[in-house]
């Protein structure tokens, strides 16, 4: 009688083909530049490429290899053999642990040059060549908003910032980037967590401190328990919190729990009452620099279109020189803008429109009535809207962008449509990080 065929179990013991193993011994690497993500780019004596975080141009390092990025190795510094002349001691004790900064170890002059070079290199990839304005460096102690991470496991609660490249949370007592009022809330928020966070899990505490009072969203696991309310009332009164909101599991619209007073900020001559979790420029200093740049582009333009207007970061300043139509998809932000315009006596100079510009961009005749346009889109840029702006004959377009890559794409559309890129100014509101903002002016000669 023939034996039955052997039944082999599939899947459990099958192994995926393994790639070549990484070198185990540290390699000697010389860093020749800093890449767009802030990592040092280096080579060993065989010419193999490396990406090494927290390194500086000119460093000679022993590098322990931890992975690969395409054909190059990724590594971490195990020894600094010869430090770069551009290397300085990082001022923050949490540096390399907290995920917020990755360029504190580079001297200020080299750091500023790198921010400009990053913008220039991205534009060059889009075949745009222009001499950049001197970068605006906002500096530390200026950030007025922060997102803190919190985790509860058993009875233990950890509060701080997300660590670099992991799910770990780095506990902090002070951040060099934050304003003094925001820093003063860190220990108070840490002490608050055991009183209100009763479920295990992770959450976020989003704090905006735009003016006289703070706005806090508690994005925590589960619903708010009844006992937590009194703790929150006491906390709000003690620490000058204008509004406290709860966002269950970090999903949906935050529910306002306590509103002690209006959360306001000053845009131009208008005091604007802000909605929950408003979009604001990270710093007042950066906001002023961007507004001044935008106003410098205007000559005699009197009909101005403000796209992606938010709560009016630019709208109220533009209304000093012309009639402004503000367009924004987030209805609460636009409502705040509209009400503040009325209270400031600017109702006749500012009109508003709720509109999703990605799905329904302004085009043709809608654009032709304006003399100037400012657009300040999110990180994804304004692909659809830029296409129709390029087809218009509006004399001046001002672009504000938090992402040089998508700015480069939108700039190409405008240039191909006949616009001349007149000025580009880097703005560094994300101090010691690899992020940089861009402000630009485009002009088109009348036909």
XYZ file of C-alpha atoms in Angstrom:
447
model
C 0.000 0.000 0.000
C 1.574 3.311 -1.020
C 2.418 5.742 1.776
C 0.286 8.895 1.908
C 2.065 12.035 0.772
C 3.773 13.963 3.516
C 1.708 16.958 4.547
C 3.978 19.981 4.983
C 2.754 22.852 7.082
C 2.931 26.025 5.142
C 3.694 29.471 6.361
C 4.823 28.824 9.893
C 8.358 27.700 9.041
C 8.716 29.541 5.754
C 11.313 32.279 5.942
C 11.569 35.395 3.875
C 14.791 35.725 1.957
C 17.257 37.701 4.038
C 19.213 40.598 2.573
C 22.898 41.005 3.195
C 23.670 41.452 6.890
C 24.806 44.831 8.158
C 28.428 45.352 9.188
C 28.740 44.680 12.920
C 31.863 46.720 13.651
C 31.763 50.536 13.767
C 32.983 52.187 10.573
C 35.076 55.335 10.267
C 33.015 57.925 8.405
C 33.718 61.496 7.288
C 30.695 63.791 7.084
C 30.647 65.986 3.976
C 27.241 67.670 4.299
C 23.819 67.788 5.969
C 20.818 66.313 4.139
C 17.307 67.733 3.883
C 16.152 65.778 6.970
C 19.002 67.167 9.062
C 21.091 63.986 9.054
C 24.789 64.181 8.260
C 25.792 62.619 4.937
C 29.097 60.801 4.973
C 31.377 58.287 3.276
C 33.811 55.669 4.527
C 37.172 54.895 2.920
C 35.471 52.561 0.430
C 33.155 55.334 -0.774
C 30.022 53.803 0.766
C 27.379 56.388 1.737
C 25.996 57.006 5.242
C 23.243 59.001 6.931
C 24.209 59.884 10.507
C 21.867 61.896 12.787
C 23.410 64.565 15.046
C 26.562 64.874 12.958
C 28.103 68.025 11.468
C 29.907 68.717 8.217
C 33.607 67.977 8.777
C 33.078 65.428 11.565
C 35.208 62.272 11.464
C 33.243 59.611 13.322
C 33.031 56.012 14.371
C 29.561 55.003 13.232
C 27.576 51.960 14.323
C 25.365 50.848 11.457
C 21.684 50.406 12.361
C 19.956 50.076 8.981
C 19.840 51.044 5.340
C 18.230 53.841 3.339
C 18.112 52.684 -0.281
C 21.776 51.910 -1.082
C 23.275 53.834 1.840
C 23.775 52.876 5.450
C 22.053 54.572 8.380
C 24.080 54.758 11.553
C 24.554 56.336 14.933
C 27.637 57.977 16.390
C 29.623 55.678 18.655
C 32.683 57.972 18.829
C 33.671 61.424 17.592
C 37.242 60.982 16.332
C 37.663 64.556 15.069
C 34.901 67.072 15.735
C 33.851 69.504 13.015
C 34.711 73.175 13.425
C 30.945 73.765 13.093
C 30.071 71.527 16.050
C 28.991 73.117 19.343
C 27.633 71.733 22.586
C 23.852 71.370 22.416
C 22.177 73.612 25.033
C 19.313 71.225 25.895
C 19.867 68.319 28.331
C 17.224 66.290 26.457
C 18.984 66.632 23.088
C 19.144 63.382 21.037
C 16.478 61.897 23.362
C 13.515 64.188 22.690
C 12.299 64.016 19.093
C 11.724 67.756 18.731
C 15.161 69.068 17.700
C 17.941 67.570 15.615
C 20.290 70.477 14.813
C 21.248 72.006 18.167
C 24.835 70.794 17.743
C 25.588 73.100 14.769
C 26.900 76.651 15.237
C 24.368 79.459 14.534
C 25.993 80.767 11.332
C 26.251 77.320 9.726
C 22.721 76.510 10.896
C 21.300 79.647 9.217
C 23.192 78.864 6.005
C 21.825 75.326 6.015
C 18.234 76.563 6.323
C 18.739 78.773 3.246
C 20.565 76.030 1.334
C 17.706 73.622 2.019
C 15.206 75.984 0.386
C 17.574 76.739 -2.515
C 18.258 73.037 -3.136
C 14.566 72.159 -3.197
C 13.861 74.990 -5.651
C 16.818 73.904 -7.785
C 15.237 70.456 -8.167
C 12.240 72.277 -9.631
C 14.662 74.157 -11.940
C 14.054 77.421 -10.096
C 17.098 79.576 -9.498
C 16.826 82.746 -7.399
C 18.890 84.625 -4.828
C 17.130 84.173 -1.504
C 16.481 86.908 1.024
C 18.380 86.589 4.284
C 16.537 84.009 6.410
C 14.428 85.153 9.347
C 15.541 83.220 12.433
C 12.918 83.325 15.163
C 15.053 81.634 17.828
C 14.234 79.883 21.107
C 11.736 80.893 23.818
C 9.166 81.960 21.189
C 6.912 78.982 20.419
C 3.401 79.628 21.687
C 1.948 76.193 21.015
C 3.015 72.666 21.929
C 1.735 69.097 21.837
C 2.758 67.031 24.857
C 2.592 63.233 24.975
C 1.256 61.329 27.970
C 1.034 57.616 28.739
C -0.580 55.725 31.605
C 0.400 52.138 32.392
C -0.855 50.764 35.642
C -0.469 53.534 38.193
C 2.470 55.127 36.414
C 2.008 58.182 34.190
C 4.750 59.581 31.939
C 4.446 63.113 30.563
C 6.721 64.924 28.105
C 7.573 64.856 24.400
C 7.745 61.899 22.032
C 11.266 60.516 21.845
C 13.098 60.404 18.536
C 12.195 57.423 16.361
C 10.335 55.455 19.029
C 7.113 55.212 21.030
C 8.953 56.180 24.196
C 8.134 59.480 25.921
C 10.987 61.688 27.132
C 9.974 63.355 30.373
C 10.789 67.069 30.475
C 10.444 69.925 32.934
C 11.393 72.753 30.583
C 11.709 73.299 26.814
C 14.067 75.920 25.433
C 11.756 76.581 22.487
C 8.600 77.475 24.406
C 7.480 80.847 25.737
C 7.693 81.371 29.490
C 3.909 81.079 30.088
C 3.817 77.787 28.181
C 6.842 76.419 30.019
C 5.199 77.312 33.317
C 2.349 74.895 32.516
C 4.527 71.778 32.092
C 4.859 70.778 35.739
C 1.230 71.772 36.419
C -0.027 69.568 33.579
C 2.115 66.664 34.778
C 0.606 66.981 38.263
C -2.888 67.156 36.764
C -2.653 63.894 34.826
C -3.074 61.424 37.745
C -6.222 63.279 38.782
C -7.996 63.108 35.422
C -6.406 60.271 33.411
C -8.015 57.098 34.727
C -7.686 54.763 31.739
C -4.488 53.179 30.536
C -3.178 54.226 27.146
C -1.573 57.131 25.360
C -2.826 60.636 24.761
C -1.837 64.143 23.800
C -2.191 67.505 25.496
C -2.372 70.301 22.897
C -1.693 73.750 24.329
C -2.003 77.099 22.567
C -0.976 80.247 24.417
C -1.802 82.960 21.872
C -2.470 85.874 24.213
C -3.480 86.447 27.809
C -4.988 83.000 28.442
C -4.221 79.434 27.345
C -6.357 77.063 25.287
C -5.898 73.372 26.127
C -7.255 70.246 24.431
C -7.001 67.027 26.448
C -6.935 64.220 23.861
C -7.035 61.306 26.304
C -8.295 57.708 26.408
C -11.973 57.270 27.120
C -14.639 59.776 28.204
C -14.011 62.333 30.907
C -15.070 61.030 34.297
C -17.332 63.171 36.481
C -14.732 63.449 39.248
C -12.262 64.983 36.796
C -14.409 68.070 36.233
C -13.739 69.698 39.597
C -10.015 69.058 39.219
C -10.146 70.781 35.846
C -12.061 73.756 37.247
C -9.438 74.224 39.960
C -6.610 73.811 37.462
C -8.111 76.345 35.038
C -8.616 78.981 37.734
C -5.148 78.531 39.202
C -3.211 78.595 35.919
C -5.091 81.171 33.824
C -6.614 78.706 31.382
C -9.194 80.371 29.165
C -10.648 77.161 27.738
C -10.325 73.442 28.436
C -11.660 70.849 26.002
C -11.802 67.042 26.041
C -11.257 64.969 22.898
C -12.068 61.334 23.650
C -9.356 59.011 22.264
C -8.049 61.917 20.189
C -10.930 61.583 17.703
C -13.677 63.920 16.554
C -14.314 67.513 17.557
C -13.034 68.474 21.019
C -15.842 69.167 23.513
C -15.420 72.338 25.535
C -15.561 71.460 29.234
C -14.621 74.790 30.793
C -14.684 78.287 29.296
C -13.447 80.835 31.830
C -12.809 83.618 29.350
C -12.311 84.219 25.651
C -9.103 82.882 24.116
C -7.871 85.777 22.005
C -4.961 86.984 19.924
C -4.157 90.242 18.179
C -4.158 90.365 14.370
C -3.383 93.902 13.250
C -5.750 96.213 15.128
C -8.308 93.460 15.737
C -8.612 91.310 18.847
C -9.746 87.920 17.518
C -11.617 85.433 19.686
C -10.270 82.050 18.601
C -12.107 78.742 18.146
C -10.884 75.522 19.790
C -7.508 74.294 18.458
C -7.005 77.242 16.125
C -4.312 77.293 13.467
C -1.779 79.973 14.342
C 1.750 80.675 13.238
C 4.028 78.905 15.752
C 5.390 82.221 17.045
C 4.263 85.830 17.132
C 7.703 86.858 15.857
C 7.360 84.628 12.800
C 3.835 85.868 12.172
C 5.014 89.493 12.190
C 7.860 88.722 9.770
C 5.488 86.990 7.341
C 2.879 89.757 7.524
C 5.505 92.453 6.929
C 6.816 90.498 3.934
C 3.311 90.186 2.480
C 2.622 93.909 2.864
C 5.934 94.756 1.181
C 4.657 93.107 -2.012
C 1.676 95.433 -2.357
C 1.835 98.707 -4.296
C -1.542 100.127 -5.271
C -3.572 96.902 -5.173
C -6.960 97.494 -3.530
C -8.921 94.265 -4.093
C -7.172 91.419 -2.291
C -8.017 87.725 -2.065
C -6.815 85.858 1.048
C -6.905 82.092 0.446
C -6.639 79.543 3.284
C -7.259 82.528 5.553
C -7.738 80.679 8.855
C -8.726 83.076 11.633
C -7.163 86.030 9.827
C -3.395 85.909 10.392
C -2.959 88.014 7.242
C -6.515 89.237 6.617
C -6.587 92.103 9.098
C -3.203 93.474 8.013
C -4.237 93.296 4.355
C -7.475 95.120 5.200
C -5.421 98.194 6.113
C -4.452 98.636 2.465
C -7.429 97.205 0.584
C -10.745 95.359 0.543
C -10.148 91.701 1.450
C -12.134 88.575 0.591
C -11.107 85.769 2.988
C -11.679 82.134 1.948
C -11.273 79.198 4.343
C -12.692 75.658 4.619
C -12.862 75.562 8.431
C -16.135 77.289 9.255
C -15.418 78.031 12.962
C -12.163 79.796 12.044
C -13.889 81.910 9.432
C -16.748 82.719 11.815
C -14.198 83.976 14.353
C -12.621 86.128 11.660
C -15.975 87.542 10.579
C -17.149 88.391 14.107
C -13.819 90.019 14.967
C -13.922 92.092 11.787
C -17.337 93.383 12.806
C -16.205 94.275 16.321
C -13.144 96.065 14.896
C -15.298 98.127 12.536
C -13.891 96.345 9.483
C -17.124 94.719 8.324
C -17.109 96.812 5.168
C -13.491 95.941 4.340
C -13.563 92.167 4.926
C -15.888 89.610 3.363
C -15.716 85.848 3.958
C -16.502 82.584 2.200
C -16.436 79.008 3.490
C -14.958 76.898 0.695
C -12.766 73.821 0.276
C -10.129 75.070 -2.146
C -8.786 71.600 -2.864
C -12.163 70.410 -4.155
C -13.513 73.725 -5.376
C -10.693 76.129 -6.281
C -11.493 79.650 -7.374
C -11.061 80.097 -11.100
C -11.644 82.315 -14.134
C -14.018 85.208 -13.497
C -13.964 84.599 -9.755
C -10.255 85.479 -9.756
C -10.338 88.262 -12.338
C -11.936 90.786 -9.962
C -8.857 90.853 -7.675
C -5.621 92.860 -7.908
C -3.608 90.722 -5.501
C -3.788 87.268 -3.929
C -2.195 85.767 -0.838
C -2.366 82.015 -0.322
C -1.132 80.111 2.742
C -2.049 76.434 2.259
C -1.359 73.460 4.564
C 1.710 71.239 4.068
C 0.156 69.494 1.065
C 0.247 72.792 -0.812
C -2.311 74.198 -3.247
C -1.948 71.998 -6.329
C -5.426 72.573 -7.789
C -5.733 76.213 -6.782
C -2.226 77.069 -8.057
C -3.161 75.750 -11.493
C -5.987 78.280 -11.804
C -3.938 81.083 -10.279
C -1.361 80.459 -13.000
C -4.014 80.968 -15.683
C -5.105 84.312 -14.192
C -3.748 87.785 -14.901
C -3.650 88.978 -11.304
C -0.652 91.346 -11.023
C 0.792 90.022 -7.753
C 0.583 86.717 -5.891
C 2.047 86.227 -2.413
C 2.746 82.635 -1.373
C 3.305 81.489 2.206
C 4.300 77.857 2.716
C 5.358 75.612 5.599
C 6.676 73.027 3.118
C 9.346 74.092 0.584
C 8.773 70.927 -1.464
C 5.101 71.598 -2.214
C 5.896 75.301 -2.570
C 8.374 74.370 -5.321
C 5.678 72.412 -7.135
C 3.144 75.259 -6.900
C 5.799 77.806 -7.896
C 6.521 75.851 -11.094
C 2.823 76.059 -12.020
C 2.815 79.841 -11.549
C 6.052 80.344 -13.477
C 4.842 78.186 -16.349
C 1.711 80.361 -16.358
C 3.787 83.472 -16.994
C 4.586 84.693 -13.478
C 8.035 85.894 -12.462
C 9.323 84.806 -9.075
C 10.552 88.078 -7.587
C 11.537 87.234 -3.999
C 11.851 84.209 -1.709
C 12.449 84.534 2.035
C 13.119 81.523 4.314
C 11.520 81.812 7.746
C 12.763 79.561 10.539
C 9.982 79.203 13.103
C 10.880 75.590 13.884
C 14.174 76.352 15.574
C 16.799 73.563 15.668
C 14.665 71.310 13.459
C 14.951 70.438 9.767
C 11.705 72.304 8.977
C 11.674 75.739 7.337
C 8.936 77.988 5.957
C 8.971 80.039 2.773
C 7.440 83.370 1.769
C 7.500 84.404 -1.890
C 6.296 87.105 -4.277
C 5.230 86.435 -7.887
C 4.356 89.097 -10.456
C 2.819 89.028 -13.913
C 3.100 91.933 -16.328
C -0.264 93.215 -17.652
C -1.161 92.117 -21.173
